[in-house]
PDB file of C-alpha atoms and ligand atoms in Angstrom:
ATOM      1  CA  MET A   1      90.971  76.006  99.982  1.00  0.00           C
ATOM      2  CA  ARG A   2      88.949  79.191  99.701  1.00  0.00           C
ATOM      3  CA  ILE A   3      88.014  80.507  96.264  1.00  0.00           C
ATOM      4  CA  ILE A   4      87.145  84.149  95.717  1.00  0.00           C
ATOM      5  CA  GLN A   5      85.561  84.790  92.318  1.00  0.00           C
ATOM      6  CA  SER A   6      85.600  88.524  91.786  1.00  0.00           C
ATOM      7  CA  GLU A   7      83.367  90.612  89.548  1.00  0.00           C
ATOM      8  CA  SER A   8      86.296  92.275  87.777  1.00  0.00           C
ATOM      9  CA  THR A   9      90.076  92.209  87.486  1.00  0.00           C
ATOM     10  CA  ALA A  10      90.263  95.428  89.494  1.00  0.00           C
ATOM     11  CA  GLU A  11      88.326  93.805  92.325  1.00  0.00           C
ATOM     12  CA  ALA A  12      90.585  90.722  92.330  1.00  0.00           C
ATOM     13  CA  ILE A  13      93.607  93.009  92.550  1.00  0.00           C
ATOM     14  CA  ARG A  14      92.077  95.053  95.355  1.00  0.00           C
ATOM     15  CA  ILE A  15      91.160  91.948  97.384  1.00  0.00           C
ATOM     16  CA  THR A  16      94.717  90.623  97.107  1.00  0.00           C
ATOM     17  CA  ALA A  17      96.288  93.961  98.048  1.00  0.00           C
ATOM     18  CA  GLU A  18      93.884  94.290 101.003  1.00  0.00           C
ATOM     19  CA  ALA A  19      94.941  90.861 102.299  1.00  0.00           C
ATOM     20  CA  VAL A  20      98.526  92.104 102.538  1.00  0.00           C
ATOM     21  CA  LEU A  21      97.515  95.418 104.080  1.00  0.00           C
ATOM     22  CA  GLU A  22      95.312  93.787 106.699  1.00  0.00           C
ATOM     23  CA  ARG A  23      98.158  91.498 107.677  1.00  0.00           C
ATOM     24  CA  VAL A  24     100.685  94.346 107.905  1.00  0.00           C
ATOM     25  CA  GLN A  25      98.319  96.650 109.791  1.00  0.00           C
ATOM     26  CA  SER A  26      97.508  93.979 112.386  1.00  0.00           C
ATOM     27  CA  HIS A  27     101.098  92.626 112.525  1.00  0.00           C
ATOM     28  CA  PRO A  28     103.599  95.348 111.543  1.00  0.00           C
ATOM     29  CA  ASN A  29     106.534  92.923 111.729  1.00  0.00           C
ATOM     30  CA  SER A  30     105.052  90.497 109.198  1.00  0.00           C
ATOM     31  CA  VAL A  31     107.152  88.378 106.874  1.00  0.00           C
ATOM     32  CA  ILE A  32     105.701  88.524 103.363  1.00  0.00           C
ATOM     33  CA  GLY A  33     106.589  86.286 100.419  1.00  0.00           C
ATOM     34  CA  VAL A  34     106.400  88.156  97.130  1.00  0.00           C
ATOM     35  CA  ALA A  35     105.888  86.910  93.592  1.00  0.00           C
ATOM     36  CA  THR A  36     106.929  88.712  90.454  1.00  0.00           C
ATOM     37  CA  GLY A  37     105.230  88.707  87.037  1.00  0.00           C
ATOM     38  CA  ARG A  38     102.695  90.902  85.255  1.00  0.00           C
ATOM     39  CA  THR A  39      99.810  89.706  87.454  1.00  0.00           C
ATOM     40  CA  MET A  40     101.381  91.229  90.548  1.00  0.00           C
ATOM     41  CA  GLU A  41     102.285  94.624  89.101  1.00  0.00           C
ATOM     42  CA  PRO A  42      98.841  96.196  89.690  1.00  0.00           C
ATOM     43  CA  VAL A  43      98.678  94.579  93.156  1.00  0.00           C
ATOM     44  CA  TYR A  44     101.876  96.359  94.162  1.00  0.00           C
ATOM     45  CA  ALA A  45     100.624  99.601  92.595  1.00  0.00           C
ATOM     46  CA  GLU A  46      97.443  99.255  94.667  1.00  0.00           C
ATOM     47  CA  LEU A  47      99.519  98.614  97.817  1.00  0.00           C
ATOM     48  CA  ALA A  48     101.483 101.799  97.203  1.00  0.00           C
ATOM     49  CA  ARG A  49      98.290 103.763  96.562  1.00  0.00           C
ATOM     50  CA  ILE A  50      96.599 102.557  99.749  1.00  0.00           C
ATOM     51  CA  LYS A  51      99.795 103.033 101.736  1.00  0.00           C
ATOM     52  CA  ARG A  52      99.698 106.749 100.861  1.00  0.00           C
ATOM     53  CA  GLU A  53      96.004 106.944 101.722  1.00  0.00           C
ATOM     54  CA  ARG A  54      96.183 105.161 105.075  1.00  0.00           C
ATOM     55  CA  ALA A  55      99.814 105.724 106.054  1.00  0.00           C
ATOM     56  CA  VAL A  56     100.504 101.985 106.483  1.00  0.00           C
ATOM     57  CA  ASP A  57     103.899 101.303 108.065  1.00  0.00           C
ATOM     58  CA  PHE A  58     105.967  98.711 106.181  1.00  0.00           C
ATOM     59  CA  SER A  59     109.229  99.590 107.925  1.00  0.00           C
ATOM     60  CA  LYS A  60     109.151  96.546 110.237  1.00  0.00           C
ATOM     61  CA  CYS A  61     108.180  94.004 107.558  1.00  0.00           C
ATOM     62  CA  PHE A  62     110.524  91.613 105.827  1.00  0.00           C
ATOM     63  CA  PHE A  63     110.066  90.375 102.267  1.00  0.00           C
ATOM     64  CA  PHE A  64     111.210  87.119 100.680  1.00  0.00           C
ATOM     65  CA  MET A  65     111.292  86.888  96.917  1.00  0.00           C
ATOM     66  CA  LEU A  66     110.125  83.609  95.409  1.00  0.00           C
ATOM     67  CA  ASP A  67     112.613  83.252  92.596  1.00  0.00           C
ATOM     68  CA  GLU A  68     115.279  84.811  90.413  1.00  0.00           C
ATOM     69  CA  TYR A  69     116.876  84.089  87.060  1.00  0.00           C
ATOM     70  CA  VAL A  70     120.377  82.623  87.015  1.00  0.00           C
ATOM     71  CA  GLY A  71     123.118  84.395  85.097  1.00  0.00           C
ATOM     72  CA  LEU A  72     121.806  87.949  84.836  1.00  0.00           C
ATOM     73  CA  PRO A  73     124.247  90.638  85.968  1.00  0.00           C
ATOM     74  CA  ALA A  74     123.282  92.610  89.108  1.00  0.00           C
ATOM     75  CA  GLY A  75     120.950  95.447  88.207  1.00  0.00           C
ATOM     76  CA  HIS A  76     119.743  93.828  84.958  1.00  0.00           C
ATOM     77  CA  PRO A  77     116.358  95.488  84.267  1.00  0.00           C
ATOM     78  CA  SER A  78     114.652  92.128  83.586  1.00  0.00           C
ATOM     79  CA  SER A  79     115.907  90.507  86.798  1.00  0.00           C
ATOM     80  CA  PHE A  80     113.281  89.873  89.434  1.00  0.00           C
ATOM     81  CA  ARG A  81     115.377  91.800  91.953  1.00  0.00           C
ATOM     82  CA  GLU A  82     115.047  94.901  89.765  1.00  0.00           C
ATOM     83  CA  TYR A  83     111.329  94.177  89.314  1.00  0.00           C
ATOM     84  CA  VAL A  84     110.945  94.155  93.110  1.00  0.00           C
ATOM     85  CA  HIS A  85     112.939  97.361  93.339  1.00  0.00           C
ATOM     86  CA  ARG A  86     110.717  99.098  90.763  1.00  0.00           C
ATOM     87  CA  HIS A  87     107.334  97.797  91.880  1.00  0.00           C
ATOM     88  CA  LEU A  88     107.727  97.344  95.641  1.00  0.00           C
ATOM     89  CA  GLU A  89     110.920  98.673  97.214  1.00  0.00           C
ATOM     90  CA  ALA A  90     110.832 102.169  95.700  1.00  0.00           C
ATOM     91  CA  PRO A  91     107.036 102.782  95.788  1.00  0.00           C
ATOM     92  CA  LEU A  92     106.683 101.504  99.367  1.00  0.00           C
ATOM     93  CA  GLY A  93     109.875 103.227 100.521  1.00  0.00           C
ATOM     94  CA  LEU A  94     111.459  99.965 101.718  1.00  0.00           C
ATOM     95  CA  ARG A  95     115.104  99.575 102.693  1.00  0.00           C
ATOM     96  CA  ARG A  96     117.287  97.140 100.711  1.00  0.00           C
ATOM     97  CA  ASP A  97     117.885  95.102 103.879  1.00  0.00           C
ATOM     98  CA  GLN A  98     114.144  94.356 104.120  1.00  0.00           C
ATOM     99  CA  ILE A  99     114.247  92.128 101.043  1.00  0.00           C
ATOM    100  CA  ALA A 100     115.860  88.720 100.516  1.00  0.00           C
ATOM    101  CA  CYS A 101     116.419  87.261  97.064  1.00  0.00           C
ATOM    102  CA  PRO A 102     117.329  83.606  96.388  1.00  0.00           C
ATOM    103  CA  SER A 103     120.698  83.063  94.746  1.00  0.00           C
ATOM    104  CA  ILE A 104     123.052  80.260  93.766  1.00  0.00           C
ATOM    105  CA  GLY A 105     125.228  79.404  96.728  1.00  0.00           C
ATOM    106  CA  GLY A 106     123.062  81.232  99.285  1.00  0.00           C
ATOM    107  CA  ASP A 107     121.318  79.287 102.074  1.00  0.00           C
ATOM    108  CA  TYR A 108     117.801  80.610 101.499  1.00  0.00           C
ATOM    109  CA  GLU A 109     116.107  77.847 103.485  1.00  0.00           C
ATOM    110  CA  GLN A 110     118.207  78.781 106.535  1.00  0.00           C
ATOM    111  CA  THR A 111     117.383  82.487 106.103  1.00  0.00           C
ATOM    112  CA  LEU A 112     113.692  81.569 105.826  1.00  0.00           C
ATOM    113  CA  LYS A 113     113.911  79.501 109.011  1.00  0.00           C
ATOM    114  CA  GLU A 114     115.730  82.254 110.913  1.00  0.00           C
ATOM    115  CA  SER A 115     113.024  84.766 109.964  1.00  0.00           C
ATOM    116  CA  GLY A 116     110.437  82.629 111.750  1.00  0.00           C
ATOM    117  CA  GLY A 117     108.777  81.737 108.446  1.00  0.00           C
ATOM    118  CA  ILE A 118     106.607  83.561 105.933  1.00  0.00           C
ATOM    119  CA  ASP A 119     103.285  84.787 107.323  1.00  0.00           C
ATOM    120  CA  LEU A 120     101.657  85.560 103.985  1.00  0.00           C
ATOM    121  CA  GLN A 121     102.819  84.265 100.616  1.00  0.00           C
ATOM    122  CA  LEU A 122     101.640  85.942  97.411  1.00  0.00           C
ATOM    123  CA  LEU A 123     101.647  83.762  94.322  1.00  0.00           C
ATOM    124  CA  GLY A 124     100.858  84.071  90.650  1.00  0.00           C
ATOM    125  CA  ILE A 125     100.521  81.050  88.399  1.00  0.00           C
ATOM    126  CA  GLY A 126     102.216  80.149  85.133  1.00  0.00           C
ATOM    127  CA  GLN A 127     100.129  79.092  82.149  1.00  0.00           C
ATOM    128  CA  ASN A 128     101.519  75.585  82.684  1.00  0.00           C
ATOM    129  CA  GLY A 129     100.572  75.606  86.372  1.00  0.00           C
ATOM    130  CA  HIS A 130     103.987  76.559  87.733  1.00  0.00           C
ATOM    131  CA  ILE A 131     104.289  78.472  90.989  1.00  0.00           C
ATOM    132  CA  GLY A 132     107.441  80.496  91.576  1.00  0.00           C
ATOM    133  CA  PHE A 133     109.626  78.720  89.040  1.00  0.00           C
ATOM    134  CA  ASN A 134     108.551  75.253  90.151  1.00  0.00           C
ATOM    135  CA  GLU A 135     107.919  73.901  86.700  1.00  0.00           C
ATOM    136  CA  PRO A 136     105.924  70.742  85.882  1.00  0.00           C
ATOM    137  CA  GLY A 137     107.787  67.781  87.359  1.00  0.00           C
ATOM    138  CA  SER A 138     108.626  69.591  90.615  1.00  0.00           C
ATOM    139  CA  THR A 139     108.023  67.380  93.633  1.00  0.00           C
ATOM    140  CA  LYS A 140     106.085  68.204  96.769  1.00  0.00           C
ATOM    141  CA  ASP A 141     109.216  67.904  98.931  1.00  0.00           C
ATOM    142  CA  SER A 142     111.317  70.280  96.782  1.00  0.00           C
ATOM    143  CA  ARG A 143     113.244  73.104  98.463  1.00  0.00           C
ATOM    144  CA  THR A 144     114.989  76.237  97.181  1.00  0.00           C
ATOM    145  CA  ARG A 145     117.179  75.086  94.309  1.00  0.00           C
ATOM    146  CA  LYS A 146     118.384  75.736  90.798  1.00  0.00           C
ATOM    147  CA  VAL A 147     115.750  74.851  88.203  1.00  0.00           C
ATOM    148  CA  VAL A 148     115.659  74.577  84.420  1.00  0.00           C
ATOM    149  CA  LEU A 149     112.929  76.662  82.787  1.00  0.00           C
ATOM    150  CA  THR A 150     110.591  75.103  80.244  1.00  0.00           C
ATOM    151  CA  GLU A 151     110.475  76.521  76.739  1.00  0.00           C
ATOM    152  CA  SER A 152     106.847  77.567  77.273  1.00  0.00           C
ATOM    153  CA  THR A 153     107.771  79.606  80.367  1.00  0.00           C
ATOM    154  CA  ARG A 154     110.722  81.214  78.559  1.00  0.00           C
ATOM    155  CA  LYS A 155     108.382  82.115  75.727  1.00  0.00           C
ATOM    156  CA  ALA A 156     105.738  83.501  78.117  1.00  0.00           C
ATOM    157  CA  ASN A 157     108.394  85.745  79.700  1.00  0.00           C
ATOM    158  CA  GLN A 158     110.123  86.797  76.449  1.00  0.00           C
ATOM    159  CA  SER A 159     108.313  90.154  76.399  1.00  0.00           C
ATOM    160  CA  GLN A 160     110.232  91.152  79.548  1.00  0.00           C
ATOM    161  CA  PHE A 161     113.535  90.645  77.729  1.00  0.00           C
ATOM    162  CA  HIS A 162     112.863  92.390  74.397  1.00  0.00           C
ATOM    163  CA  ASP A 163     115.485  91.056  71.952  1.00  0.00           C
ATOM    164  CA  GLU A 164     117.600  89.341  74.598  1.00  0.00           C
ATOM    165  CA  GLU A 165     117.440  85.610  75.329  1.00  0.00           C
ATOM    166  CA  VAL A 166     115.421  84.622  78.401  1.00  0.00           C
ATOM    167  CA  PRO A 167     117.765  82.777  80.815  1.00  0.00           C
ATOM    168  CA  ARG A 168     117.480  78.991  80.769  1.00  0.00           C
ATOM    169  CA  GLU A 169     117.835  78.568  84.530  1.00  0.00           C
ATOM    170  CA  ALA A 170     116.532  80.134  87.700  1.00  0.00           C
ATOM    171  CA  VAL A 171     116.617  79.678  91.479  1.00  0.00           C
ATOM    172  CA  SER A 172     113.226  79.086  93.035  1.00  0.00           C
ATOM    173  CA  MET A 173     111.798  78.438  96.466  1.00  0.00           C
ATOM    174  CA  GLY A 174     110.542  74.861  96.420  1.00  0.00           C
ATOM    175  CA  ILE A 175     107.066  73.437  96.856  1.00  0.00           C
ATOM    176  CA  ALA A 176     107.839  72.318 100.426  1.00  0.00           C
ATOM    177  CA  SER A 177     109.149  75.817 101.230  1.00  0.00           C
ATOM    178  CA  ILE A 178     105.944  77.372  99.846  1.00  0.00           C
ATOM    179  CA  LEU A 179     103.706  74.895 101.687  1.00  0.00           C
ATOM    180  CA  GLU A 180     105.412  75.842 104.984  1.00  0.00           C
ATOM    181  CA  THR A 181     104.246  79.452 104.702  1.00  0.00           C
ATOM    182  CA  LYS A 182     101.394  80.299 107.072  1.00  0.00           C
ATOM    183  CA  SER A 183      98.927  81.570 104.491  1.00  0.00           C
ATOM    184  CA  ILE A 184      98.930  81.591 100.707  1.00  0.00           C
ATOM    185  CA  TRP A 185      97.120  83.990  98.378  1.00  0.00           C
ATOM    186  CA  LEU A 186      97.272  83.031  94.711  1.00  0.00           C
ATOM    187  CA  LEU A 187      95.960  85.595  92.238  1.00  0.00           C
ATOM    188  CA  ALA A 188      95.108  84.566  88.680  1.00  0.00           C
ATOM    189  CA  THR A 189      93.833  87.052  86.118  1.00  0.00           C
ATOM    190  CA  GLY A 190      93.100  86.748  82.405  1.00  0.00           C
ATOM    191  CA  THR A 191      92.038  83.994  80.011  1.00  0.00           C
ATOM    192  CA  SER A 192      95.614  82.738  79.597  1.00  0.00           C
ATOM    193  CA  LYS A 193      95.332  81.293  83.135  1.00  0.00           C
ATOM    194  CA  ALA A 194      91.875  79.705  82.720  1.00  0.00           C
ATOM    195  CA  ASP A 195      93.135  76.223  81.748  1.00  0.00           C
ATOM    196  CA  ALA A 196      95.653  76.097  84.596  1.00  0.00           C
ATOM    197  CA  ILE A 197      92.952  77.166  87.089  1.00  0.00           C
ATOM    198  CA  LYS A 198      90.535  74.532  85.791  1.00  0.00           C
ATOM    199  CA  HIS A 199      93.257  71.922  86.256  1.00  0.00           C
ATOM    200  CA  VAL A 200      94.023  73.125  89.785  1.00  0.00           C
ATOM    201  CA  LEU A 201      90.381  72.728  90.756  1.00  0.00           C
ATOM    202  CA  ASN A 202      89.904  69.317  89.175  1.00  0.00           C
ATOM    203  CA  VAL A 203      93.132  67.501  89.973  1.00  0.00           C
ATOM    204  CA  HIS A 204      95.025  66.831  93.223  1.00  0.00           C
ATOM    205  CA  ASP A 205      98.771  66.680  93.827  1.00  0.00           C
ATOM    206  CA  ASP A 206      99.647  66.521  90.153  1.00  0.00           C
ATOM    207  CA  PRO A 207     103.393  66.927  89.476  1.00  0.00           C
ATOM    208  CA  LYS A 208     102.449  68.036  85.941  1.00  0.00           C
ATOM    209  CA  CYS A 209     100.686  71.077  87.457  1.00  0.00           C
ATOM    210  CA  PRO A 210     102.563  72.128  90.623  1.00  0.00           C
ATOM    211  CA  ALA A 211      99.851  74.600  91.725  1.00  0.00           C
ATOM    212  CA  THR A 212      97.641  71.571  92.526  1.00  0.00           C
ATOM    213  CA  TYR A 213      99.899  70.878  95.540  1.00  0.00           C
ATOM    214  CA  LEU A 214      98.599  74.051  97.184  1.00  0.00           C
ATOM    215  CA  LYS A 215      95.207  72.479  97.848  1.00  0.00           C
ATOM    216  CA  SER A 216      96.624  70.549 100.800  1.00  0.00           C
ATOM    217  CA  HIS A 217      97.529  73.836 102.538  1.00  0.00           C
ATOM    218  CA  ALA A 218      95.202  74.750 105.410  1.00  0.00           C
ATOM    219  CA  HIS A 219      95.117  78.472 104.566  1.00  0.00           C
ATOM    220  CA  PHE A 220      95.112  78.710 100.792  1.00  0.00           C
ATOM    221  CA  THR A 221      93.023  81.407  99.087  1.00  0.00           C
ATOM    222  CA  LEU A 222      92.601  81.469  95.326  1.00  0.00           C
ATOM    223  CA  VAL A 223      91.537  84.860  93.961  1.00  0.00           C
ATOM    224  CA  LEU A 224      90.180  84.782  90.404  1.00  0.00           C
ATOM    225  CA  ASP A 225      89.027  87.431  88.006  1.00  0.00           C
ATOM    226  CA  PRO A 226      86.097  86.480  85.705  1.00  0.00           C
ATOM    227  CA  TRP A 227      88.473  85.480  82.876  1.00  0.00           C
ATOM    228  CA  ALA A 228      90.726  83.220  84.925  1.00  0.00           C
ATOM    229  CA  ALA A 229      87.521  81.636  86.303  1.00  0.00           C
ATOM    230  CA  SER A 230      85.901  81.294  82.855  1.00  0.00           C
ATOM    231  CA  LYS A 231      86.496  77.531  82.555  1.00  0.00           C
ATOM    232  CA  ILE A 232      85.204  76.532  85.962  1.00  0.00           C
ATOM    233  CA  ASN A 233      81.667  76.411  87.211  1.00  0.00           C
ATOM    234  CA  LEU A 234      81.202  76.673  90.949  1.00  0.00           C
ATOM    235  CA  LYS A 235      77.551  77.615  90.755  1.00  0.00           C
ATOM    236  CA  ILE A 236      76.098  74.122  90.220  1.00  0.00           C
TER     237      ILE A 236
HETATM  238  C1  GLP B 301     106.724  84.085  86.447  1.00  0.00           C
HETATM  239  C2  GLP B 301     107.209  83.959  87.902  1.00  0.00           C
HETATM  240  C3  GLP B 301     106.068  83.586  88.788  1.00  0.00           C
HETATM  241  C4  GLP B 301     104.786  84.172  88.228  1.00  0.00           C
HETATM  242  C5  GLP B 301     104.443  83.462  86.941  1.00  0.00           C
HETATM  243  C6  GLP B 301     103.307  84.105  86.173  1.00  0.00           C
HETATM  244  O1  GLP B 301     107.704  83.888  85.530  1.00  0.00           O
HETATM  245  N1  GLP B 301     108.315  83.091  88.117  1.00  0.00           N
HETATM  246  O2  GLP B 301     106.332  83.991  90.110  1.00  0.00           O
HETATM  247  O3  GLP B 301     103.730  84.018  89.125  1.00  0.00           O
HETATM  248  O4  GLP B 301     105.593  83.292  86.141  1.00  0.00           O
HETATM  249  O5  GLP B 301     103.705  85.298  85.579  1.00  0.00           O
HETATM  250  P1  GLP B 301     102.682  86.394  85.037  1.00  0.00           P
HETATM  251  O6  GLP B 301     102.036  86.988  86.221  1.00  0.00           O
HETATM  252  O7  GLP B 301     103.557  87.375  84.303  1.00  0.00           O
HETATM  253  O8  GLP B 301     101.730  85.702  84.159  1.00  0.00           O
END
C-alpha cells in the first residue's frame, strides 16, 4: 500500500484526478472504475477542467460504476447513474455506451470479464469503512450482488434525497471484484473519514471495516487530505 498525505484537500483531489489522466493519456482505451459520493465530485470537476486544458481524449475509455441503489426509477436525480451523468458523462462529453451500471438481473461480473478488467479503480470510503456499498460484514470473496444498506449509511446519504426516503437496498460490485482491478486509488477527505482511515491503517482483513481488505492489493494507493489523516501518525 502507498499512502499519499497531501497538504490540502485541493491537492488530494488534484493528485487523484492526475492519476486518472495519466492512465488515460498513456492508455487511451483504459477501463476505469468510478465511485460516486461527495468526495468524488471535485475530482470529476478537476478531470473536466484539465481535459479542456490539455485536450485529453476519453472517447476510447470505458467506465464501470461501482454501485447503484435498488428501486429508484430511471432518471431519478439521486440515482448514481444520474450522478455519473451530471458529474462525468456530460462534462467529459462521454457517450452513454461508454458507461456500465450494475443492476438487478444483469451479469455485471461477465461484463467486467469481457472488458478485460478494470485498469484503474477510484474509490471513496464510507464513515463505517464501506467501499462501494460493501457494508461491514461483506466478505473478501463477495461479488456483484444485492446488498442491504446500514442505517448509518442511509443517514449519511440522506442529504442527497432531501425529504425522500433513502433506498434500503443497492447493487454493489463485491470485494473480490474490486480486488481484481489492476490498480486502486482511494481518496478520503474530511474529518468524518478520520476514524475509518485510522482503522484501515491499524487493522488487517477486518470484515467490520471492508476497506481493510484493500491492503492485500499489490497496487493500492490511499490519498488523504490533512483532515482524513488527522488520526494517524506516519511521522514516527
Ligand atoms: C457512497 C458510495 C460510495 C462512496 C461512499 C462515501 O454512498 N456508495 O461509493 O465512496 O458512500 O461517500 P461520500 O464520498 O459522499 O462520503
